[in-house]
CSV table of C-alpha atoms in Angstrom, one decimal:
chain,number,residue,atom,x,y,z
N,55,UNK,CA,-43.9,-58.8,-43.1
N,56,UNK,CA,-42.3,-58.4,-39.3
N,57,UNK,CA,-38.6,-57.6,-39.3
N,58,UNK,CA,-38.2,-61.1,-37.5
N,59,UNK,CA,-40.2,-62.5,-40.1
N,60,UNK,CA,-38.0,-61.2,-43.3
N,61,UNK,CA,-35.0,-61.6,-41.6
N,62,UNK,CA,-36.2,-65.9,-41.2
N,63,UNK,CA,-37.0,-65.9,-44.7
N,64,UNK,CA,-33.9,-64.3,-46.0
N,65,UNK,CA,-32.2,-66.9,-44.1
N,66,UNK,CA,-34.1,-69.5,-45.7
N,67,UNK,CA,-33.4,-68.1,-48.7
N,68,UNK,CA,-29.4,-68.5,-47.8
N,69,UNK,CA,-29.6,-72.0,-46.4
N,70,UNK,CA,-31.4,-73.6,-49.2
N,71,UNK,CA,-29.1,-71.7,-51.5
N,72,UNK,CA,-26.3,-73.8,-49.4
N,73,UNK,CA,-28.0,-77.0,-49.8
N,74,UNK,CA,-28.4,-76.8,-53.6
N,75,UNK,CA,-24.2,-75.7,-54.0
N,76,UNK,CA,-24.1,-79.6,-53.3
N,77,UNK,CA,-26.1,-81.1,-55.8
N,78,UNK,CA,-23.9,-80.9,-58.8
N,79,UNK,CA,-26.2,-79.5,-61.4
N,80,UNK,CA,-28.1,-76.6,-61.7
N,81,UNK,CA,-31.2,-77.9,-62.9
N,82,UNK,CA,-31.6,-79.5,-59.3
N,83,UNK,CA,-31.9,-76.5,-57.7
N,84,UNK,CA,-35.8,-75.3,-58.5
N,85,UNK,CA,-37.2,-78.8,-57.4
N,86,UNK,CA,-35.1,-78.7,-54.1
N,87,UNK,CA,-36.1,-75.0,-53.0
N,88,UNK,CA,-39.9,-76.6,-53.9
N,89,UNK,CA,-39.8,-79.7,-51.7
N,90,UNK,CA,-37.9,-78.2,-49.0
N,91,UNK,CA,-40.4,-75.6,-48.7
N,92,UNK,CA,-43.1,-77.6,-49.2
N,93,UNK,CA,-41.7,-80.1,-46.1
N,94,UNK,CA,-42.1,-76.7,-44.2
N,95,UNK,CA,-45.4,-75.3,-45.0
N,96,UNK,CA,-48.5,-76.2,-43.2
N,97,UNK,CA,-50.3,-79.5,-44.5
N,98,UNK,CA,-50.8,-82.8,-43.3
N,99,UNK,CA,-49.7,-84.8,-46.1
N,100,UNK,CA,-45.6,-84.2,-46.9
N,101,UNK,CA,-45.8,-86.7,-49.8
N,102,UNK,CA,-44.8,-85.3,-53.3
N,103,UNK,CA,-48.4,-84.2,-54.8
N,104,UNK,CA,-50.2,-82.4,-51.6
N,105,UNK,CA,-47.0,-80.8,-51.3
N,106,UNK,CA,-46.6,-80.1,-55.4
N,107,UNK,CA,-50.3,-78.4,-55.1
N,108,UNK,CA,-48.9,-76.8,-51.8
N,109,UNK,CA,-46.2,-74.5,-53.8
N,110,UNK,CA,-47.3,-74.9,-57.4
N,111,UNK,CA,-51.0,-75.0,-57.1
N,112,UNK,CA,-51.7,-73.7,-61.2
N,113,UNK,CA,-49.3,-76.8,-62.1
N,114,UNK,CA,-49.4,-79.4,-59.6
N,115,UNK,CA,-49.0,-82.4,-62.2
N,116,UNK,CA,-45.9,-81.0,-63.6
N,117,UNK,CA,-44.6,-79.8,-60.7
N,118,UNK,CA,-45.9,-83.2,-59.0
N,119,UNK,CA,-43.2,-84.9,-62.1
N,120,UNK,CA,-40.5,-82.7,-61.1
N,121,UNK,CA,-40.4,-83.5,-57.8
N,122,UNK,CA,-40.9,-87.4,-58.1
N,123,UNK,CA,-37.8,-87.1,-60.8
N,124,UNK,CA,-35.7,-85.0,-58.2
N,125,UNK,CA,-36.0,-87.2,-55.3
N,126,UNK,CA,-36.2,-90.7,-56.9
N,127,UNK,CA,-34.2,-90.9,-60.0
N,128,UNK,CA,-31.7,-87.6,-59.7
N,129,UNK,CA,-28.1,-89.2,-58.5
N,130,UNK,CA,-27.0,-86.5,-55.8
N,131,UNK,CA,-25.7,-87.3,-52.5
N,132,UNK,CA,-27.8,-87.0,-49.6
N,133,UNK,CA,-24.9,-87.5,-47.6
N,134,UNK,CA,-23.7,-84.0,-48.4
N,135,UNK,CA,-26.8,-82.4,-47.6
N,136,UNK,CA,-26.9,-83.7,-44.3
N,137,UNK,CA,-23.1,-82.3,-44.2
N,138,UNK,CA,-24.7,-79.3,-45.3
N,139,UNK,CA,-28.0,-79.1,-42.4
N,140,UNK,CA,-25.3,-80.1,-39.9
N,141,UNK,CA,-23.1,-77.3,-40.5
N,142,UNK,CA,-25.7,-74.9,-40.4
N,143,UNK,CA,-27.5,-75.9,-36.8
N,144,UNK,CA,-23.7,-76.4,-35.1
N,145,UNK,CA,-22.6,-72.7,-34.7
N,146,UNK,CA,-26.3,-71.4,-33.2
N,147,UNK,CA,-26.2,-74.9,-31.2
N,148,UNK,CA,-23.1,-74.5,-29.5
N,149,UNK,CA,-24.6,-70.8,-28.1
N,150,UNK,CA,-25.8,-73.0,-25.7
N,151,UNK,CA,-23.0,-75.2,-24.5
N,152,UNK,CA,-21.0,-77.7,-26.5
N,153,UNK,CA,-21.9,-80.7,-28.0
N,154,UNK,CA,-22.6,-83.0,-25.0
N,155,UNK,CA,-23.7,-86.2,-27.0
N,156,UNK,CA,-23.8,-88.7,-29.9
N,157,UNK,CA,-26.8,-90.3,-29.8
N,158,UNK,CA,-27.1,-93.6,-31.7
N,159,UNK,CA,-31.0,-94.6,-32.5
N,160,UNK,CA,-33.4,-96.0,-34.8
N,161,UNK,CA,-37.0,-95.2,-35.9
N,162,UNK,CA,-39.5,-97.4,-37.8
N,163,UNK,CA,-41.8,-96.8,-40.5
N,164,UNK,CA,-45.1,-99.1,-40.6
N,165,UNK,CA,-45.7,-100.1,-44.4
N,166,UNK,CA,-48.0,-102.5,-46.1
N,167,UNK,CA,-47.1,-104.4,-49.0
N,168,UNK,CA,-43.8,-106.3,-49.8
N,169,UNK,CA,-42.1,-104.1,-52.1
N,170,UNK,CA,-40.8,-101.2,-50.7
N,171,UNK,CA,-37.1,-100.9,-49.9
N,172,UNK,CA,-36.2,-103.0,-46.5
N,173,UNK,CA,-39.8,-103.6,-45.5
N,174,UNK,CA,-39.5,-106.9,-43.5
N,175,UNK,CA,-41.7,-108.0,-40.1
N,176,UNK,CA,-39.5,-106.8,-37.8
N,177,UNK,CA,-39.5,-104.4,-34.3
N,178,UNK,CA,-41.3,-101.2,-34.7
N,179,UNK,CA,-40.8,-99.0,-32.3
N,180,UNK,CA,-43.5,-96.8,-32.8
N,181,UNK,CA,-45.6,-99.5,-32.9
N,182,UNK,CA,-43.6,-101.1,-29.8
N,183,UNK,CA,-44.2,-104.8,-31.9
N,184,UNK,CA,-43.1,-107.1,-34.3
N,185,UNK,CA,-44.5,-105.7,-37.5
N,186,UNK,CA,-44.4,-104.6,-41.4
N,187,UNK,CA,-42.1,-101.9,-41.2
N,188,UNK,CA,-38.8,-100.1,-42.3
N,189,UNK,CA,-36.2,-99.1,-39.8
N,190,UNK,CA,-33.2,-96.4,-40.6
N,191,UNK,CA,-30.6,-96.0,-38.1
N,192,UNK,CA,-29.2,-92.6,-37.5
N,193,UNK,CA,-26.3,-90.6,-35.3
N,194,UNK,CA,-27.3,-87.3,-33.5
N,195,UNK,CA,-25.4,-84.4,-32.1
N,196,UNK,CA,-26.9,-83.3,-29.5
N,197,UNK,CA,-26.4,-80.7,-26.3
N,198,UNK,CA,-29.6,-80.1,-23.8
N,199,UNK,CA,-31.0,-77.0,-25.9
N,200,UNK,CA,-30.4,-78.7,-29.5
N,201,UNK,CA,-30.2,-81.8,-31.1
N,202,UNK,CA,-30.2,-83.3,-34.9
N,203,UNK,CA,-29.4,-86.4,-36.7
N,204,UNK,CA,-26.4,-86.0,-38.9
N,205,UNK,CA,-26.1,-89.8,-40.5
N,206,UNK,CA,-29.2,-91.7,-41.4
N,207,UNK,CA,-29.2,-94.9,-42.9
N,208,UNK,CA,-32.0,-97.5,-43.8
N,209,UNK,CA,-31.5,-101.0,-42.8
N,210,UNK,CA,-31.9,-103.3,-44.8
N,211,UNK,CA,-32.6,-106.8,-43.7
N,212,UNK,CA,-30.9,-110.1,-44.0
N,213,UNK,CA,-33.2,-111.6,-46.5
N,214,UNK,CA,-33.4,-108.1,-48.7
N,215,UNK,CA,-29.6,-108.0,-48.5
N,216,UNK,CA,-29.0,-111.8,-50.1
N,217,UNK,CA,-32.4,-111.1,-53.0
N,218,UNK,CA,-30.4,-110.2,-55.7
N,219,UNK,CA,-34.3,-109.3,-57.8
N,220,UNK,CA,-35.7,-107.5,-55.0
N,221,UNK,CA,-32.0,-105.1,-54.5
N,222,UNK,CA,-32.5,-104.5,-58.5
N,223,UNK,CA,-36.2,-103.5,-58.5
N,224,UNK,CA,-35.7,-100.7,-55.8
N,225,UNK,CA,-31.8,-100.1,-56.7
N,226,UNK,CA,-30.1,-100.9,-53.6
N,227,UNK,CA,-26.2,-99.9,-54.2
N,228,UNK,CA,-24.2,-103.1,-54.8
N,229,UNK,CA,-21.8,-102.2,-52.0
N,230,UNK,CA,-24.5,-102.5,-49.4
N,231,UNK,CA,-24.6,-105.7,-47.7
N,232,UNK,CA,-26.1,-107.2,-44.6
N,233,UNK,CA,-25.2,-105.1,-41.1
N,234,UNK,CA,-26.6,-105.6,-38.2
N,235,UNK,CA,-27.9,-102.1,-36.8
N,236,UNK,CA,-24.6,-101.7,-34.4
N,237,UNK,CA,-22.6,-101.8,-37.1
N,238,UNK,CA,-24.2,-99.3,-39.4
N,239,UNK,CA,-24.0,-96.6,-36.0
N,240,UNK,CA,-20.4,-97.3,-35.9
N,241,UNK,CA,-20.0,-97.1,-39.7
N,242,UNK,CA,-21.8,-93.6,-39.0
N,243,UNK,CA,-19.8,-92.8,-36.0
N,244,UNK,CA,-16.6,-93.3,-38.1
N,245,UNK,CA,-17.5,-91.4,-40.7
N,246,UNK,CA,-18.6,-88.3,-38.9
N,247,UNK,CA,-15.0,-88.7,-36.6
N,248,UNK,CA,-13.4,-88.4,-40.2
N,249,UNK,CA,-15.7,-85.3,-41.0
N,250,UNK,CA,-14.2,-84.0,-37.4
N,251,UNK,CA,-17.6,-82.9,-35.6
N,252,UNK,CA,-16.6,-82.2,-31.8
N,253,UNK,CA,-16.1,-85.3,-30.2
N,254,UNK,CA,-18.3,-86.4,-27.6
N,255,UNK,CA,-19.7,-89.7,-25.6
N,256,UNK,CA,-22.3,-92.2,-27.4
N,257,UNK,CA,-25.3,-92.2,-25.9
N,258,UNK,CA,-27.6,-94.8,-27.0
N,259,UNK,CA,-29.9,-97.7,-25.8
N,260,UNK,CA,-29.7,-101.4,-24.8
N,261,UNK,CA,-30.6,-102.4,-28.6
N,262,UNK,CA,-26.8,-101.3,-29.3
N,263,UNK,CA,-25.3,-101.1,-26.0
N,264,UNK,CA,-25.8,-104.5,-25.0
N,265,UNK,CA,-23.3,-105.6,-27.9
N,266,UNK,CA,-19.9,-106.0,-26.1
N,267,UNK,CA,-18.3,-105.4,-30.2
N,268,UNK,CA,-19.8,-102.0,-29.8
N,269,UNK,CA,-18.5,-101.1,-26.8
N,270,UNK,CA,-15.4,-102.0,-27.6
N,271,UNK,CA,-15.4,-100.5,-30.9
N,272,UNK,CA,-16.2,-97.0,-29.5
N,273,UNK,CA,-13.1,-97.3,-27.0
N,274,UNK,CA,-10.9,-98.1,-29.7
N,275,UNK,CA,-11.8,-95.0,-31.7
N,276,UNK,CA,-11.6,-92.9,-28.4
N,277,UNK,CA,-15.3,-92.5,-28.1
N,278,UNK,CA,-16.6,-92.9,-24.1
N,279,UNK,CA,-20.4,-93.9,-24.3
N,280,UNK,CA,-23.2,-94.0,-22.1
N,281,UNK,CA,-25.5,-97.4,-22.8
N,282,UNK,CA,-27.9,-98.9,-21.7
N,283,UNK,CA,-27.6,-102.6,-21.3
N,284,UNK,CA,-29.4,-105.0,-19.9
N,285,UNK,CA,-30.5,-106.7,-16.7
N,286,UNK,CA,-28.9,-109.8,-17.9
N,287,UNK,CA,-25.5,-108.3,-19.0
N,288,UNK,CA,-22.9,-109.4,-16.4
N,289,UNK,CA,-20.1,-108.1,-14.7
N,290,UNK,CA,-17.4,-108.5,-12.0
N,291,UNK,CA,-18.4,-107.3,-8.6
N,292,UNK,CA,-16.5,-103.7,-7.2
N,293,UNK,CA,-12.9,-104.7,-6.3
N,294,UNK,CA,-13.2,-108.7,-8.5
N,295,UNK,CA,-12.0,-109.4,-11.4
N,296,UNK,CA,-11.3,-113.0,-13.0
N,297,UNK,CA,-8.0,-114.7,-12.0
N,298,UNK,CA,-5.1,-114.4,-13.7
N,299,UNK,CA,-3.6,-117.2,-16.5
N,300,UNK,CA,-2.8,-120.9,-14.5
N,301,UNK,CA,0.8,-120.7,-13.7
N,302,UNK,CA,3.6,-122.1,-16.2
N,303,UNK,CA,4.6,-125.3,-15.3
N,304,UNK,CA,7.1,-125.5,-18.1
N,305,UNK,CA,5.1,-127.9,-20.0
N,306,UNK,CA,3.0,-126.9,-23.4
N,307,UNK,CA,2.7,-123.1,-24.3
N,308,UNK,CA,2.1,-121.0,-21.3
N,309,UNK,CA,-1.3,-120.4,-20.3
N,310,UNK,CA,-2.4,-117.1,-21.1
N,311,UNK,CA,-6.4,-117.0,-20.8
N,312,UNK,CA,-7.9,-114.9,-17.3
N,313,UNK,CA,-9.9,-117.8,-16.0
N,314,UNK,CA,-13.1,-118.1,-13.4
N,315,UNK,CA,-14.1,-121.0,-11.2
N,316,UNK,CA,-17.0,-122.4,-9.6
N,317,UNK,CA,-16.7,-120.3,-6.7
N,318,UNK,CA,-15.4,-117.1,-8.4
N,319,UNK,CA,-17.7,-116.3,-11.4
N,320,UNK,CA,-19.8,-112.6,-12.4
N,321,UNK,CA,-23.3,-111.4,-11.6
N,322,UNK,CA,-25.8,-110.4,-13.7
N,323,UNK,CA,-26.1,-106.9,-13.3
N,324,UNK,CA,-29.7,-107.5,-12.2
N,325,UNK,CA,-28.1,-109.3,-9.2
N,326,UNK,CA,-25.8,-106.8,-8.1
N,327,UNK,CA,-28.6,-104.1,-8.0
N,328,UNK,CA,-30.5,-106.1,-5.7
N,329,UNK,CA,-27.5,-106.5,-3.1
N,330,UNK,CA,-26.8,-103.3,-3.3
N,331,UNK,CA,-28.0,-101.2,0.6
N,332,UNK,CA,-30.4,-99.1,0.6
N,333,UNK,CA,-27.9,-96.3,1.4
N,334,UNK,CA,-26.8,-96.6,-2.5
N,335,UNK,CA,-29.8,-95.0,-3.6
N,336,UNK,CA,-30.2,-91.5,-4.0
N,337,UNK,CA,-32.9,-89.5,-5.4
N,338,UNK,CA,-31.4,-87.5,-9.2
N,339,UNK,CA,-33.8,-84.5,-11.0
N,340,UNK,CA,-32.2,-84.4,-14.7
N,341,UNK,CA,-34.3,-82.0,-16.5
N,342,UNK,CA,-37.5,-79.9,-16.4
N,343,UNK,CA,-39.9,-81.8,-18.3
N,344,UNK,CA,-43.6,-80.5,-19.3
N,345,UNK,CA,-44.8,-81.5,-16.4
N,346,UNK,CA,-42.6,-80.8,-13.7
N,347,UNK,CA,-39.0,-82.2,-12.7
N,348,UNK,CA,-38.1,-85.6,-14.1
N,349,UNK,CA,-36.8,-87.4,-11.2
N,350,UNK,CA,-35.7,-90.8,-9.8
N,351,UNK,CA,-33.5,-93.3,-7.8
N,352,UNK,CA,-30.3,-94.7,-9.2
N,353,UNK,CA,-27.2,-96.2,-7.8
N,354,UNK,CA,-23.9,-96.6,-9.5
N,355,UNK,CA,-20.8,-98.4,-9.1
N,356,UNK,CA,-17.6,-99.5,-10.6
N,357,UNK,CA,-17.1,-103.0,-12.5
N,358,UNK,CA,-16.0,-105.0,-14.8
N,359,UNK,CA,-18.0,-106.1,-18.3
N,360,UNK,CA,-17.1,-109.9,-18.0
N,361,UNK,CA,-18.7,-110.7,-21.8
N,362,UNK,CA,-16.6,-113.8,-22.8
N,363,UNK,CA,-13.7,-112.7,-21.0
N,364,UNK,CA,-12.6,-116.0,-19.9
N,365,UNK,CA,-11.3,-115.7,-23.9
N,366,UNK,CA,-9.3,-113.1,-23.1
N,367,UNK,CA,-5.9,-112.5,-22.0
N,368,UNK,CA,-6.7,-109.1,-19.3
N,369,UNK,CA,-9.4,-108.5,-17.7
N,370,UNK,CA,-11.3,-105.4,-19.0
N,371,UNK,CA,-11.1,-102.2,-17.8
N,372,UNK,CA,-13.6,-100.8,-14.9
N,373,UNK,CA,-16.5,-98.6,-16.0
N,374,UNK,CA,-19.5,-97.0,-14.5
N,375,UNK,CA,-23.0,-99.5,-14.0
N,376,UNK,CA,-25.8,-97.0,-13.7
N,377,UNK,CA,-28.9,-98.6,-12.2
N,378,UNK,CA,-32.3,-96.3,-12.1
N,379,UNK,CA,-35.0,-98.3,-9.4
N,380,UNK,CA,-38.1,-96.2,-9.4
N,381,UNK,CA,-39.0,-96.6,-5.7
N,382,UNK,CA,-42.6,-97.7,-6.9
N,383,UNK,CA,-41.4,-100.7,-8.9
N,384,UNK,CA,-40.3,-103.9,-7.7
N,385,UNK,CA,-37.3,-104.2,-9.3
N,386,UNK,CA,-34.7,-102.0,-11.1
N,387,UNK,CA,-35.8,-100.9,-14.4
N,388,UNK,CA,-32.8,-100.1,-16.7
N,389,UNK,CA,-29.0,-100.0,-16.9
N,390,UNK,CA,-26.2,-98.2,-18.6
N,391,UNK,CA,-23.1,-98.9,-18.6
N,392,UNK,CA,-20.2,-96.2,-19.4
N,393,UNK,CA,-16.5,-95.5,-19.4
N,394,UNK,CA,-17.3,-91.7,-18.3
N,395,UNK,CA,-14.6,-90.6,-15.8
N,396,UNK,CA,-14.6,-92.0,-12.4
N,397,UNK,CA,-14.6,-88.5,-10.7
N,398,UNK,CA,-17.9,-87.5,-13.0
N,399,UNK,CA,-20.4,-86.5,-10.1
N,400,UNK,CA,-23.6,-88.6,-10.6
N,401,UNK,CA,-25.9,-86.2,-11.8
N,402,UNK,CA,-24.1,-85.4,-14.7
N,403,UNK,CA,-23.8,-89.1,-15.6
N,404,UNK,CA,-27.1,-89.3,-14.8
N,405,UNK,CA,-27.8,-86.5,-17.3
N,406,UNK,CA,-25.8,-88.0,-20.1
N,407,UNK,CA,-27.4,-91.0,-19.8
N,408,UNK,CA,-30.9,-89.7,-20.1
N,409,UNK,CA,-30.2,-87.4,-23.2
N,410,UNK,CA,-31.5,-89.8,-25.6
N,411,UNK,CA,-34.8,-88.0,-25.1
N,412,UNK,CA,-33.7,-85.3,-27.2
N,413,UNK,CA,-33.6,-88.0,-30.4
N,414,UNK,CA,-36.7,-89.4,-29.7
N,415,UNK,CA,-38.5,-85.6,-29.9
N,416,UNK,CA,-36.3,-84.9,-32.8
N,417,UNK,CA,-38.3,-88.1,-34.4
N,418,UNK,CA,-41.7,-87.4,-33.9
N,419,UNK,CA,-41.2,-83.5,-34.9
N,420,UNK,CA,-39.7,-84.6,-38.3
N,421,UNK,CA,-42.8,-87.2,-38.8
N,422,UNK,CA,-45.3,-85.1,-37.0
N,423,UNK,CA,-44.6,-81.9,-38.5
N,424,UNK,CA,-41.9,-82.8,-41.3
N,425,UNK,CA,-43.5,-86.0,-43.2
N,426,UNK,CA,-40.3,-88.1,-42.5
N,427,UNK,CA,-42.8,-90.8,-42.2
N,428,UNK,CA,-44.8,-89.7,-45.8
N,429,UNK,CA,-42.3,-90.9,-48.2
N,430,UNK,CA,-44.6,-93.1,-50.7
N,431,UNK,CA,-41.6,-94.7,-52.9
N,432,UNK,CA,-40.1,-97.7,-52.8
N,433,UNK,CA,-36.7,-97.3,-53.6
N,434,UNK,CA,-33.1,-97.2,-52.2
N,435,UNK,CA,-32.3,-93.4,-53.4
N,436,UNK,CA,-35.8,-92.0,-53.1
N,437,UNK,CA,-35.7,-93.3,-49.2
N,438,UNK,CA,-32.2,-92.1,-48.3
N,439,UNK,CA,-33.3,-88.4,-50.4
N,440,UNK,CA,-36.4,-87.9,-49.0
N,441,UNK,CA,-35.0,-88.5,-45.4
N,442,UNK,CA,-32.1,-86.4,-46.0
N,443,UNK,CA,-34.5,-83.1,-47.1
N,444,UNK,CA,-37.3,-83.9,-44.1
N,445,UNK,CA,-33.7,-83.6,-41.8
N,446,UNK,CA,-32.5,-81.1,-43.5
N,447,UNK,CA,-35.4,-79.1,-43.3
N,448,UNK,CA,-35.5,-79.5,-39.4
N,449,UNK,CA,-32.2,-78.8,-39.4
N,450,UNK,CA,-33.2,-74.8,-40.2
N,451,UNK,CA,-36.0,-74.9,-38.0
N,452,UNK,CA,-33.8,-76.1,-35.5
N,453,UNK,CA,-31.6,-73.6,-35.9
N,454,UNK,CA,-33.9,-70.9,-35.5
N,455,UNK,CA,-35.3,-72.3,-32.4
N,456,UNK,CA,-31.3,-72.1,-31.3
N,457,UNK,CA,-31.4,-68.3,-31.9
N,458,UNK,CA,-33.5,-67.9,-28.4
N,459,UNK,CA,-32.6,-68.5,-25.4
N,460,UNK,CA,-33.7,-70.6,-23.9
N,461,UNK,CA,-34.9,-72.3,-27.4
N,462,UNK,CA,-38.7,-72.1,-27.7
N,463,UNK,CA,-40.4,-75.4,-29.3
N,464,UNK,CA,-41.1,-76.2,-32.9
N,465,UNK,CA,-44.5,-74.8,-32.6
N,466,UNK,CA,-43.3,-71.3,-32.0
N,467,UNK,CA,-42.3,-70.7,-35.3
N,468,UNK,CA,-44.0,-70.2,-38.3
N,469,UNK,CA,-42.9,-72.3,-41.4
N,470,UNK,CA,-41.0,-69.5,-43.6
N,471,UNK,CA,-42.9,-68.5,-46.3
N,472,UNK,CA,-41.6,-69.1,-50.0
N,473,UNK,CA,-38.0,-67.6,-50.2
N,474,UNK,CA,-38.0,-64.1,-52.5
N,475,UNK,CA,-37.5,-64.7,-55.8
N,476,UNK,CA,-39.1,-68.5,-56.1
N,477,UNK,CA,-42.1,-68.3,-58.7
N,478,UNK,CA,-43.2,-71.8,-59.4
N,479,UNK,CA,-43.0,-72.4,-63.0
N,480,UNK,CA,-44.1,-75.3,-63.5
N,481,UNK,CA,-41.3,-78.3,-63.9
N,482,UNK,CA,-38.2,-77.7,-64.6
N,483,UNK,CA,-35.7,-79.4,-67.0
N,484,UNK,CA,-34.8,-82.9,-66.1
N,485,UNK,CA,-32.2,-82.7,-63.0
C-alpha cells in the first residue's frame, strides 16, 4: 500500500476509534467500525445486509443482526457523533479560511408505505413536488473549500406529532412535538452556539427566510444571516419608514404603535426591483463552477422588513435586499434579505448569499455515494443513527479532501480500506 494510502487508513483507524469513545459501551464498538466502513466502501446499496456481505461476507446474517441491533435498538447519542465528525473536519477546514457560513436546509426522502417515521405527502425537494416522503432539517458549517452538516434532525409532521399509536410503533421520544422546520434550525442553531463552533451568518433559503420569527430570532442570538425571501415579502423603500405613534392628546393611554396610511404604505420587494434604473444592475462572477464562471445581475439596497410592523412600537432596523435579475428573464428571480454590514462590498454579499450550493452537494454526495437516502427502517432512533454515521462518514472523507489544496472532489479518493486490526467475526455481543 502507497505511503498516502496507509497514512488514510491509519487515520481512519484514529477517527473511528474517536467516534466509538462516545458510545458508552464497548460492545458498540465492532458494529460501528463495520457500518462505517461499509458506508465507505464501494457498493450501490448502503442498507444493512449489501453492506453486512460488504465487510463480513463468510457471516453476513449474523453480522447483517449486529448491525440492524446497533443502529436501531442500541440507545447511544447520535448527537455526540456528529459532535465527534465536526470536530474532526473543523481544524483541516479552517486551512482554507474560516468558517464563512451556517447554512440552514432540508433534504427529502421519497418513501412508499405509511409507516415509516414522519412519512407524510408533503414537498420533496428532490422530487421538486408534493409527495410521500420524509424530510430532516440540518445546520452546516461551511467555508468555500469545505462544508458539513453538524445538526440533523427529522421532521416530523403535524399529524405524526398528535398519533399517539403511530409515535409508539416507531419510538418517537416523548419530548418531541410538532415544529415547524424554522424552528427545528433555530433549535439547532442554539444548540451548536452553546457547543461554541465559530460564529458565522445563516445562510439559508426562502422556505426559512421568509419567516419574519426567524429573522428575528437569529438577531437576538447575534447571528447576521443571508436569506432568501420572497418576491412578495415587503419592505419600506430607501430613506421610508412607517410614521411614528399619533401624538398624545392627553386623553386614553398614549399611542404607541408606528402607523402607515393610505398614501404612505411598503412595497413588495417585487415592486421595488422593477423601479429600480437600469444603472442598479451590475454584472457579479461568485465562483468557478464546472463549467465556467457562475455569473449574473443583482442590485441591492437598503430597507426596512415592514412584516406586521404596524404592531410594533419602532420601526425595524435597515438591512440589505439582494435582488439577482438574470438579464434573459423577464422578471427578477430571487431575493435575500440580510443584516450583513452596510460597508460589505457586493461581491462578497453576493458570495455569502450563494454558498448554499455547498449543502446542496454535500446532500447528493452523502446519498449518491454515502446511502443517506438507503436507510430501510422505520423508526425514530434507527433514522436519526443511520443519518448520523452516513454524516459522519463524509465527515472523514471530507476531511481528507481538506488536506489538498485546493480540495479535490469526492471522487478523488478512494474509500479507505478496512482499518488494521478489524477481522470480522461474525456478530458481536448485544450493544
Amino acid at each position: 500500500m502507497p505511503i498516502s494510502e496507509t497514512a488514510r487508513a491509519q487515520r481512519f483507524a484514529a477517527y473511528v476509534d474517536h467516534l466509538a469513545g462516545v458510545l458508552g459501551h464497548r460492545d458498540r464498538h465492532e458494529p460501528l467500525r463495520a457500518y462505517v466502513t461499509g458506508l465507505c466502501l464501494p457498493g450501490e446499496r448502503k442498507s444493512m445486509e449489501p453492506m453486512a456481505a460488504r465487510v463480513d461476507p463468510r457471516h453476513v446474517q449474523a453480522r447483517h443482526q449486529s448491525l440492524q441491533h446497533f443502529i436501531a435498538d442500541a440507545p447511544w447519542d447520535a448527537a455526540a457523533v456528529l459532535r465527534v465528525a465536526r470536530e474532526w473536519v473543523l481544524a483541516p477546514m479552517v486551512r482554507h479560511g474560516p468558517v464563512a457560513a451556517w447554512i440552514v436546509d432540508d433534504t427529502g426522502f421519497p418513501k412508499k408505505g405509511q409507516h415509516s417515521v414522519g412519512v407524510a405527502r408533503q414537498y420533496c425537494g428532490v422530487l421538486g413536488k408534493q409527495d410521500n416522503c420524509q424530510v430532516a432539517v440540518s445546520v452546516s458549517v461551511a467555508n468555500e473549500a469545505v462544508s458539513l452538516p453538524v445538526a440533523y434532525q427529522l421532521y416530523l409532521p403535524e399529524r405524526w406529532a398528535g398519533d399517539r399509536l403511530r409515535r409508539r410503533a416507531v419510538g418517537v421520544p416523548d419530548d418531541v412535538t410538532f415544529q415547524p422546520k424554522w424552528q427545528i434550525a433555530l433549535g439547532q442553531i442554539q444548540a451548536v452556539l452553546a457547543e461554541g463552533v465559530p460564529r458565522a451568518p445563516v445562510v439559508a433559503d426562502a422556505g426559512y427566510g421568509d419567516t419574519t420569527a426567524f429573522r428575528e430570532a437569529l438577531t437576538a442570538v447575534g447571528l447576521a444571516y443571508a436569506v432568501g425571501v420572497k418576491k412578495e415579502t415587503t419592505a419600506w423603500p430607501p430613506g421610508e419608514a412607517p410614521r411614528p405613534p399619533k401624538r398624545w392628546k392627553g386623553r386614553g393611554r398614549p399611542p404607541t404603535l408606528v402607523r402607515r396610511t393610505a398614501t404612505h404604505t411598503p412595497q413588495s420587494l417585487k415592486q421595488l426591483a422593477i423601479a429600480l434604473p437600469p444603472t442598479a444592475w451590475r454584472t457579479v462572477t461568485w465562483r468557478e463552477g464546472t463549467h465556467g464562471a457562475m455569473r449574473s445581475r443583482f442590485a441591492r439596497l437598503r430597507v426596512r422588513p415592514a412584516h406586521r410592523d404596524e404592531e410594533r412600537s419602532e420601526a425595524r432596523a435597515e438591512e440589505w435586499l439582494l435582488i439577482e435579475w438574470p438579464r434573459d428573464d423577464a422578471e427578477p428571480t430571487k431575493y435575500w434579505l440580510s443584516t450583513l454590514p452596510a460597508t460589505m462590498p457586493m461581491p462578497e454579499l453576493v458570495r455569502l448569499a450563494k454558498l448554499r450550493w455547498r449543502i446542496e452537494r454535500d446532500y447528493q454526495e452523502l446519498k449518491d455515494e454515502l446511502g443517506l437516502d438507503h436507510f430501510e427502517g422505520r423508526g425514530w432512533r434507527g433514522f436519526h443513527h443511520h443519518g448520523a454515521l452516513c454524516i459522519a462518514a463524509y465527515a472523514f472523507l471530507a476531511a481528507e479532501r481538506a488536506r489538498l489544496s485546493p480540495p479535490a472532489p469526492l471522487s478523488f479518493l478512494r474509500a479507505p480500506r478496512l482499518p488494521k486490526g478489524f477481522k470480522p467475526r461474525g456478530a458481536p455481543g448485544a450493544a
